[in-house]
Amino acid sequence: MAKMTRMSKQTRGVRSGGARRGVPRAAAAQARSVARSALRPGLPATRPVVTGPGAREHSSGVECRAAPARHACFLLLNPEGEVEELDNGRVRTKVFIDMYIMDKAYDSINDYYRKNLEFPGFRKGGNVPESMIMGQVGKEQYFLAVLEEIFKLTLEGAFAKLGDRVLADTETIETPTEEMVKALVTRTPFNYSVSADVLPEVKWKAPYGEMKIKVDTSSYSQPDDEKVEEIIDSFRKEQAQLNIALGRNVQRGDMCVVEASCVRKDNGEAALGMPEGPFRYDTEVSLLPNFVENLEKLQVGGEAEFDVTIPQDWQDEAVRGLEVSFKVKVNEIFERKLPDLDDAFASQIIPGCGSMKECREFLLQNIQGGKEEAKQQALQNAVTESIAESIDIAIPESMITNIGREEYGKRLMEIQQQGQLSPDMVQKLTSENLVQDYINKERGTFEMLAKASIGVAEIQKLENIAVSDEQLNDEVNTIQRELEQQGENPDADGIKQMIKERLESQMVFEWLEKHCEVEYV
């Protein structure tokens, strides 16, 4: 069965309605080949006239642009009122296309072509016969354009009965394109089936107002003086001179060149993505237990085999707690010669600083200024995790995938902005396989974010939390001015929606901080 699948915009939000959508290009291309067989000569040159009381009665229902009319539109398009629940978290319904909707689509397409194409003997916008339009555009393209317009008129109201539970841009037209094109050619009313992802009802394990939120303070609780020295030490190591170490074993703090392989002990499969060939390894920042201790037994040319248990706080959840076997060979050992902590070095850390005292004072001010921001970020992280843990809900796969794609895109953009990737490398890193691998590895995180997003929206609705028009407009105007000053042409509607969602989420966090038990640990 041929299917027409709507293209995703990688949004993570819940569909709110209002946006008109058309036939995806991929579906249109697929449809062209089957459209030829459906076309036949002798098509009517003019549209049939719709008569009878039904024609006028439809007019109030099709235009589903205002919220009060959506239910009326749904009753018209889906008179049985049936929405079928599928096993995979999706729903399906049938949309009825009668002659009124069909004629409306024909009128719209004809009007578009009359205004945008040149026809000999007719002025633009004139009453060009439909047969002449079809001849110039091509029958295939013409009927596909009419089908696209039908979707624009009807898709928005197809699931109106479900309100905002349908996820944005997850709709799939399941009726074969050939079947729909034949109905358009013969001017015959028809149904098309459409499915979409839908959010199940939110179930709270406990009342959200009684959540106990534990905030991790480690990101900002370190004494300011210690943090200053940590920054200086880090920069000092970056500027250190590397000298070849001769006649001794590896020592912690060395930079080594090693070759290594790693496999799981339970099944022998490769683990931890070890590089092929020699690579640099900084013994001072090792996170694996007993790894450096085993290297310290080796000189240049030395080899060792040993086992390691992956810590439970390892970034990749899939390998936490696993036992792995390493084979390691040390090719080179370099020791660091650190620069002196003098006034000349101060100017390397902070350009223009005349002394280490001045450098430390500058760093101290910056650390103190960023503490409040770090505290707020830690609180938001804790609230996000608490909401996700409090919700009992199955997340649609499309939501997890969309969040994963967004996060992967952000990471790639950050690395690209740092100048670390060539255009060819960026192209390689955007391959579908790499994106899917990233999503699979971080699935737990993305599922947590999806649950939190749903929970925030539910709390906002239940507590009637809303942003005032004045506050929203002030934020939008500020952002627009900043972007315009940078020479960009911002999308006003897109910016407004983004800012609205951010402010509403912030207000939900503030509500929870006020009403829930918050513990800083």
PDB file of C-alpha atoms in Angstrom, residues 208 210-220 374-390 512-513 516-521:
ATOM      1  CA  TYR A 208       2.862  16.952  41.626  1.00  0.00           C
ATOM      2  CA  GLU A 210       3.881  17.130  46.873  1.00  0.00           C
ATOM      3  CA  MET A 211       7.094  16.328  44.984  1.00  0.00           C
ATOM      4  CA  LYS A 212      10.312  16.275  47.010  1.00  0.00           C
ATOM      5  CA  ILE A 213      12.932  17.941  44.843  1.00  0.00           C
ATOM      6  CA  LYS A 214      16.616  17.361  45.608  1.00  0.00           C
ATOM      7  CA  VAL A 215      18.960  19.888  44.040  1.00  0.00           C
ATOM      8  CA  ASP A 216      22.582  18.878  43.417  1.00  0.00           C
ATOM      9  CA  THR A 217      24.716  21.819  44.572  1.00  0.00           C
ATOM     10  CA  SER A 218      28.065  20.394  43.450  1.00  0.00           C
ATOM     11  CA  SER A 219      28.183  22.601  40.368  1.00  0.00           C
ATOM     12  CA  TYR A 220      28.305  25.800  42.444  1.00  0.00           C
ATOM     13  CA  ALA A 374      24.488  27.869  38.099  1.00  0.00           C
ATOM     14  CA  LYS A 375      22.103  27.575  41.055  1.00  0.00           C
ATOM     15  CA  GLN A 376      19.066  28.245  38.871  1.00  0.00           C
ATOM     16  CA  GLN A 377      20.282  25.718  36.319  1.00  0.00           C
ATOM     17  CA  ALA A 378      20.753  23.086  39.031  1.00  0.00           C
ATOM     18  CA  LEU A 379      17.226  23.783  40.308  1.00  0.00           C
ATOM     19  CA  GLN A 380      15.736  23.444  36.826  1.00  0.00           C
ATOM     20  CA  ASN A 381      17.598  20.172  36.285  1.00  0.00           C
ATOM     21  CA  ALA A 382      16.264  18.817  39.578  1.00  0.00           C
ATOM     22  CA  VAL A 383      12.680  19.897  38.823  1.00  0.00           C
ATOM     23  CA  THR A 384      12.900  18.366  35.347  1.00  0.00           C
ATOM     24  CA  GLU A 385      14.051  15.013  36.721  1.00  0.00           C
ATOM     25  CA  SER A 386      11.448  15.075  39.521  1.00  0.00           C
ATOM     26  CA  ILE A 387       8.588  15.684  37.092  1.00  0.00           C
ATOM     27  CA  ALA A 388       9.775  12.852  34.832  1.00  0.00           C
ATOM     28  CA  GLU A 389      10.001  10.461  37.797  1.00  0.00           C
ATOM     29  CA  SER A 390       6.491  11.416  38.952  1.00  0.00           C
ATOM     30  CA  LEU A 512       6.789  24.073  41.827  1.00  0.00           C
ATOM     31  CA  GLU A 513       9.645  25.710  43.746  1.00  0.00           C
ATOM     32  CA  CYS A 516       7.026  21.652  46.670  1.00  0.00           C
ATOM     33  CA  GLU A 517       9.622  20.610  49.228  1.00  0.00           C
ATOM     34  CA  VAL A 518      13.032  21.606  47.820  1.00  0.00           C
ATOM     35  CA  GLU A 519      16.199  20.252  49.424  1.00  0.00           C
ATOM     36  CA  TYR A 520      19.693  21.387  48.427  1.00  0.00           C
ATOM     37  CA  VAL A 521      22.201  18.552  48.803  1.00  0.00           C
TER      38      VAL A 521
END
